[in-house]
Amino acid sequence: MKHLLSVDDLGGRAGIERMLELTDGFLAVTRREIPKIPALVGKVIVTLFYEDSTRTRLSFETAAKRLSADTMTFSVASSSVKKGESLLDTVQTIEAMGIDAIVVRHGAAGTPHRIVNWTDASVINAGDGRHEHPTQALLDAFTLRRHRQGSLDGTRIAIVGDIVHSRVARSDVKIFNALGADVTLVGPPTLMPESLEDWGANVSYDLDEVLGDVDVVYLLRIQKERIAGGRFPSLREYSARWGLTAQRAARLKPDVVVMHPGPMNRGVEIANDVADADISLITEQVTNGVAVRMAVLYDLLANPTSSERVS
Amino acid sequence: MSQQFLIRGGSIVDSTRDETRADVLVRDGLVVEVGPNLDSAGAQVLDASGCVVAPGLVDIQVHFREPGREDSETIETGSRAAALGGFTAVVCMPNTNPPLDDAAVVQSVLSRGRQVGLCDVRVAGCITKSRAGRELAPLGELYDIGVRIFTDDGDCVADANLMRRAFEYSSALHGAVIAQHAEDPDLVAGGHMHEGEWSAKLGIPGRPSEAEIVIVARDIALARRTNGRYHVLHLSTAGAADLVRIAKAEGLRVTAECTPQHMTLTDAACEGYDPVFKMNPPLRSEIDRDGVRRALIDGTIDAIATDHAPHAPETKEVPFEEAPPGMLGVETAFAVAHTELVATNILTMRQLVARMSFQPAAIAGFGNEHGRPVAPGERANLVVIDPLATWTVDASKVASKSRNTPWAGRELTGRVRHTLLNGVPTVINQETTK
């Protein structure tokens, strides 16, 4: 694998499982007293973020540093992009400095696919528009697998909320399906994709009907701006029909877990107390994010003949 | 001194006949003699052996970007590309900067076209001032200097009342036609490709087929009410094709065109996020593509037009959603249509020439100058086509100033060999004469 643009690039179930096993090793590294190994000494990794992000960018930079790579942060707010530099010129400028990987986030779907044509470096998609977010999918699968005794086969997962605008939903459906889970998309019809051909997911508009039958409730962020587009009438009405309220959470079977990619809107898609309850894996998702990104960077960049083998 | 050209050894295809073997003698801008084995004395011979000799092609929808975006195309480079594609007349859309809502700007484009002299450059005028969709442009004033097609192409006239008034007002202008870029702006807001299976997979916001269908349905109702003359630009959906078919059966004055790409390509072409496959209306599903093709074959769609839309390379070297919509077309249109429809025995050569020459000429109101029969006394606007020539499209070698062709790397069958404008060759052996 040279680039990670989509969950499809991981090579199906076998490739995904290999990456999750690699992640296990790196999770152990992150728990060492000195959580740093010299696997990517001399490699240069650029984070190129055209959208605001806290956790994903910090997670990639932390992962890179723990592998002893050098990192460069390109943030649009304080760069030549403000002076009108095109994405192509920006990529070629960065490339000219001598780099090994570009971690890119952009508001337009397919931007990482475009960048691949303009650079010899490895390109990692850290979120492109509403398209994909493959490292989020890996960390979600990794987190969930640890709670399901190492297997997602037969696990029933409800992904609830703004599916159509969600890159997390697109990537998660792919990875959960590949690992044998059974996915149901839940939300108002106005937030469902225009076509679910080849998605391999069930659809329900009724959260209460689904909740009794699931092992995992995966909630997506709901944005106020969707009201203006006529997607739903109000946050209050959304929350009443599709929010994981304390009342709904109380009806879940005892072993059900709750996930969220962040950032959360407490009180909208998830009640405050549910977010902090024991059934929530939300902070664990963040912790595992670093290990997953170490695995991805290692897999893409490590020279197999010279680098240290992991645990 | 009079210039004479003898087009020798070809077969004539025009509105009156199909594949009749004859030489054609051209003098002083006119066809003077048609018949077998004409004497070549005093004439420059243009070899047409194995070729079809037809009235010059007519493209009623191009963007030559002048004035405003001369970095992507000019009237000169666009005319050169059009001549190489076999066109003797084109209609430039009015979404220039400034837009063609003013007689002086229209005159400057027409005069530049004449000065270049590679193609008969006509224009469409705006329906509304500044293409803003609020008040009528000076339709009568533009009509008086020869404009016959009115459109806000690039934008849809969304205001139904204004569209009604445009139909009513223009019905007093004999031969004028209101042409619509039929996409409801609210339904396509924020969209960048056809809404469907592929947009859902790629995560690109969509432009639904219904955006075209609702506007065409509305406009046909208004045309019925006003007895207006209506033309659907770049029709792209099976649903709108059905509406046009019904309107024609009813006897309404409704015509339609489609592009080579809408009858050939689908939204699957967007899979690699290459903005060269981005246009408005978008490349659609197979169902729509097949519906458009059926309508072109059965005559519901009257004309193939290219919507030739050059964009400077740097404007397409961006993420899909940030790129401007549009594709090149004039150099490849005939060959693509021929490869898809004639080489496959779906249409005859004459049926294709109808859709690319005399039918669009009639819609645009210059059927007395272009698309004429190849007969003595007629203006010599002609094209000579080698139907067996195969060639591969090379984006780096196009005559257009831009390179955004969706056909790069495609092998096509059928190629324009010579083009004559007003009795003078603009293209000889696939090269422009000036």
mmCIF file of N, CA and C in Angstrom, chain A residues 195-238:
data_model
loop_
_atom_site.group_PDB
_atom_site.id
_atom_site.type_symbol
_atom_site.label_atom_id
_atom_site.label_comp_id
_atom_site.label_asym_id
_atom_site.label_seq_id
_atom_site.Cartn_x
_atom_site.Cartn_y
_atom_site.Cartn_z
ATOM 1 N N SER A 195 -28.482 7.449 -2.620
ATOM 2 C CA SER A 195 -28.553 6.071 -3.095
ATOM 3 C C SER A 195 -27.743 5.219 -2.139
ATOM 4 N N LEU A 196 -28.248 4.035 -1.813
ATOM 5 C CA LEU A 196 -27.502 3.130 -0.931
ATOM 6 C C LEU A 196 -27.082 1.876 -1.680
ATOM 7 N N GLU A 197 -27.095 1.993 -3.002
ATOM 8 C CA GLU A 197 -26.657 0.897 -3.863
ATOM 9 C C GLU A 197 -25.237 0.487 -3.472
ATOM 10 N N ASP A 198 -25.009 -0.786 -3.271
ATOM 11 C CA ASP A 198 -23.685 -1.326 -2.924
ATOM 12 C C ASP A 198 -23.198 -0.960 -1.519
ATOM 13 N N TRP A 199 -24.017 -0.273 -0.732
ATOM 14 C CA TRP A 199 -23.555 0.084 0.612
ATOM 15 C C TRP A 199 -23.626 -1.122 1.553
ATOM 16 N N GLY A 200 -24.551 -2.038 1.279
ATOM 17 C CA GLY A 200 -24.691 -3.210 2.133
ATOM 18 C C GLY A 200 -25.141 -2.888 3.541
ATOM 19 N N ALA A 201 -25.980 -1.882 3.687
ATOM 20 C CA ALA A 201 -26.462 -1.513 5.021
ATOM 21 C C ALA A 201 -27.988 -1.480 5.025
ATOM 22 N N ASN A 202 -28.577 -1.776 6.202
ATOM 23 C CA ASN A 202 -30.025 -1.622 6.372
ATOM 24 C C ASN A 202 -30.311 -0.160 6.703
ATOM 25 N N VAL A 203 -31.558 0.243 6.518
ATOM 26 C CA VAL A 203 -31.951 1.615 6.839
ATOM 27 C C VAL A 203 -33.193 1.594 7.703
ATOM 28 N N SER A 204 -33.203 2.434 8.711
ATOM 29 C CA SER A 204 -34.413 2.624 9.515
ATOM 30 C C SER A 204 -34.561 4.098 9.841
ATOM 31 N N TYR A 205 -35.817 4.544 9.901
ATOM 32 C CA TYR A 205 -36.069 5.935 10.285
ATOM 33 C C TYR A 205 -36.520 6.012 11.742
ATOM 34 N N ASP A 206 -36.520 4.860 12.426
ATOM 35 C CA ASP A 206 -37.093 4.789 13.764
ATOM 36 C C ASP A 206 -36.048 4.250 14.743
ATOM 37 N N LEU A 207 -35.459 5.146 15.519
ATOM 38 C CA LEU A 207 -34.388 4.744 16.431
ATOM 39 C C LEU A 207 -34.903 3.767 17.491
ATOM 40 N N ASP A 208 -36.099 4.039 18.015
ATOM 41 C CA ASP A 208 -36.614 3.194 19.098
ATOM 42 C C ASP A 208 -36.806 1.752 18.651
ATOM 43 N N GLU A 209 -37.204 1.595 17.388
ATOM 44 C CA GLU A 209 -37.400 0.261 16.847
ATOM 45 C C GLU A 209 -36.068 -0.488 16.752
ATOM 46 N N VAL A 210 -34.994 0.231 16.489
ATOM 47 C CA VAL A 210 -33.691 -0.387 16.271
ATOM 48 C C VAL A 210 -32.958 -0.680 17.582
ATOM 49 N N LEU A 211 -33.142 0.206 18.567
ATOM 50 C CA LEU A 211 -32.308 0.141 19.780
ATOM 51 C C LEU A 211 -32.364 -1.194 20.511
ATOM 52 N N GLY A 212 -33.521 -1.860 20.485
ATOM 53 C CA GLY A 212 -33.637 -3.128 21.196
ATOM 54 C C GLY A 212 -32.804 -4.248 20.591
ATOM 55 N N ASP A 213 -32.353 -4.059 19.341
ATOM 56 C CA ASP A 213 -31.707 -5.147 18.594
ATOM 57 C C ASP A 213 -30.236 -4.922 18.318
ATOM 58 N N VAL A 214 -29.613 -3.927 18.941
ATOM 59 C CA VAL A 214 -28.236 -3.637 18.548
ATOM 60 C C VAL A 214 -27.239 -3.852 19.677
ATOM 61 N N ASP A 215 -25.993 -4.055 19.265
ATOM 62 C CA ASP A 215 -24.891 -4.195 20.218
ATOM 63 C C ASP A 215 -24.106 -2.888 20.356
ATOM 64 N N VAL A 216 -24.192 -2.053 19.311
ATOM 65 C CA VAL A 216 -23.405 -0.822 19.288
ATOM 66 C C VAL A 216 -24.283 0.310 18.751
ATOM 67 N N VAL A 217 -24.231 1.455 19.429
ATOM 68 C CA VAL A 217 -24.898 2.651 18.912
ATOM 69 C C VAL A 217 -23.799 3.659 18.575
ATOM 70 N N TYR A 218 -23.662 3.944 17.291
ATOM 71 C CA TYR A 218 -22.629 4.874 16.835
ATOM 72 C C TYR A 218 -23.328 6.166 16.422
ATOM 73 N N LEU A 219 -23.080 7.246 17.165
ATOM 74 C CA LEU A 219 -23.787 8.509 16.929
ATOM 75 C C LEU A 219 -22.922 9.467 16.123
ATOM 76 N N LEU A 220 -23.539 10.173 15.196
ATOM 77 C CA LEU A 220 -22.818 11.162 14.387
ATOM 78 C C LEU A 220 -23.221 12.571 14.805
ATOM 79 N N ARG A 221 -22.303 13.476 14.576
ATOM 80 C CA ARG A 221 -22.532 14.874 14.942
ATOM 81 C C ARG A 221 -23.653 15.477 14.078
ATOM 82 N N ILE A 222 -24.529 16.209 14.758
ATOM 83 C CA ILE A 222 -25.616 16.901 14.055
ATOM 84 C C ILE A 222 -25.311 18.393 14.015
ATOM 85 N N GLN A 223 -25.341 18.947 12.800
ATOM 86 C CA GLN A 223 -25.014 20.363 12.675
ATOM 87 C C GLN A 223 -26.267 21.212 12.496
ATOM 88 N N LYS A 224 -26.273 22.292 13.229
ATOM 89 C CA LYS A 224 -27.398 23.231 13.174
ATOM 90 C C LYS A 224 -27.655 23.742 11.757
ATOM 91 N N GLU A 225 -26.574 23.861 10.967
ATOM 92 C CA GLU A 225 -26.714 24.443 9.627
ATOM 93 C C GLU A 225 -27.649 23.623 8.735
ATOM 94 N N ARG A 226 -27.869 22.355 9.078
ATOM 95 C CA ARG A 226 -28.721 21.511 8.238
ATOM 96 C C ARG A 226 -30.182 21.934 8.304
ATOM 97 N N ILE A 227 -30.547 22.685 9.334
ATOM 98 C CA ILE A 227 -31.944 23.120 9.466
ATOM 99 C C ILE A 227 -32.306 24.038 8.301
ATOM 100 N N ALA A 228 -31.367 24.930 7.935
ATOM 101 C CA ALA A 228 -31.634 25.883 6.858
ATOM 102 C C ALA A 228 -31.897 25.157 5.535
ATOM 103 N N GLY A 229 -31.274 24.032 5.316
ATOM 104 C CA GLY A 229 -31.480 23.276 4.082
ATOM 105 C C GLY A 229 -32.734 22.412 4.109
ATOM 106 N N GLY A 230 -33.522 22.528 5.147
ATOM 107 C CA GLY A 230 -34.766 21.762 5.206
ATOM 108 C C GLY A 230 -34.561 20.296 5.549
ATOM 109 N N ARG A 231 -33.430 19.961 6.171
ATOM 110 C CA ARG A 231 -33.180 18.543 6.470
ATOM 111 C C ARG A 231 -33.982 18.080 7.682
ATOM 112 N N PHE A 232 -34.185 18.967 8.656
ATOM 113 C CA PHE A 232 -35.070 18.671 9.787
ATOM 114 C C PHE A 232 -35.470 20.005 10.411
ATOM 115 N N PRO A 233 -36.573 19.999 11.188
ATOM 116 C CA PRO A 233 -37.146 21.288 11.614
ATOM 117 C C PRO A 233 -36.374 21.996 12.731
ATOM 118 N N SER A 234 -35.857 21.255 13.702
ATOM 119 C CA SER A 234 -35.186 21.907 14.827
ATOM 120 C C SER A 234 -34.323 20.876 15.541
ATOM 121 N N LEU A 235 -33.337 21.357 16.299
ATOM 122 C CA LEU A 235 -32.506 20.442 17.080
ATOM 123 C C LEU A 235 -33.362 19.714 18.113
ATOM 124 N N ARG A 236 -34.358 20.439 18.635
ATOM 125 C CA ARG A 236 -35.247 19.858 19.646
ATOM 126 C C ARG A 236 -35.983 18.647 19.072
ATOM 127 N N GLU A 237 -36.526 18.837 17.858
ATOM 128 C CA GLU A 237 -37.262 17.730 17.255
ATOM 129 C C GLU A 237 -36.308 16.591 16.884
ATOM 130 N N TYR A 238 -35.110 16.937 16.398
ATOM 131 C CA TYR A 238 -34.138 15.890 16.075
ATOM 132 C C TYR A 238 -33.839 15.052 17.313
#
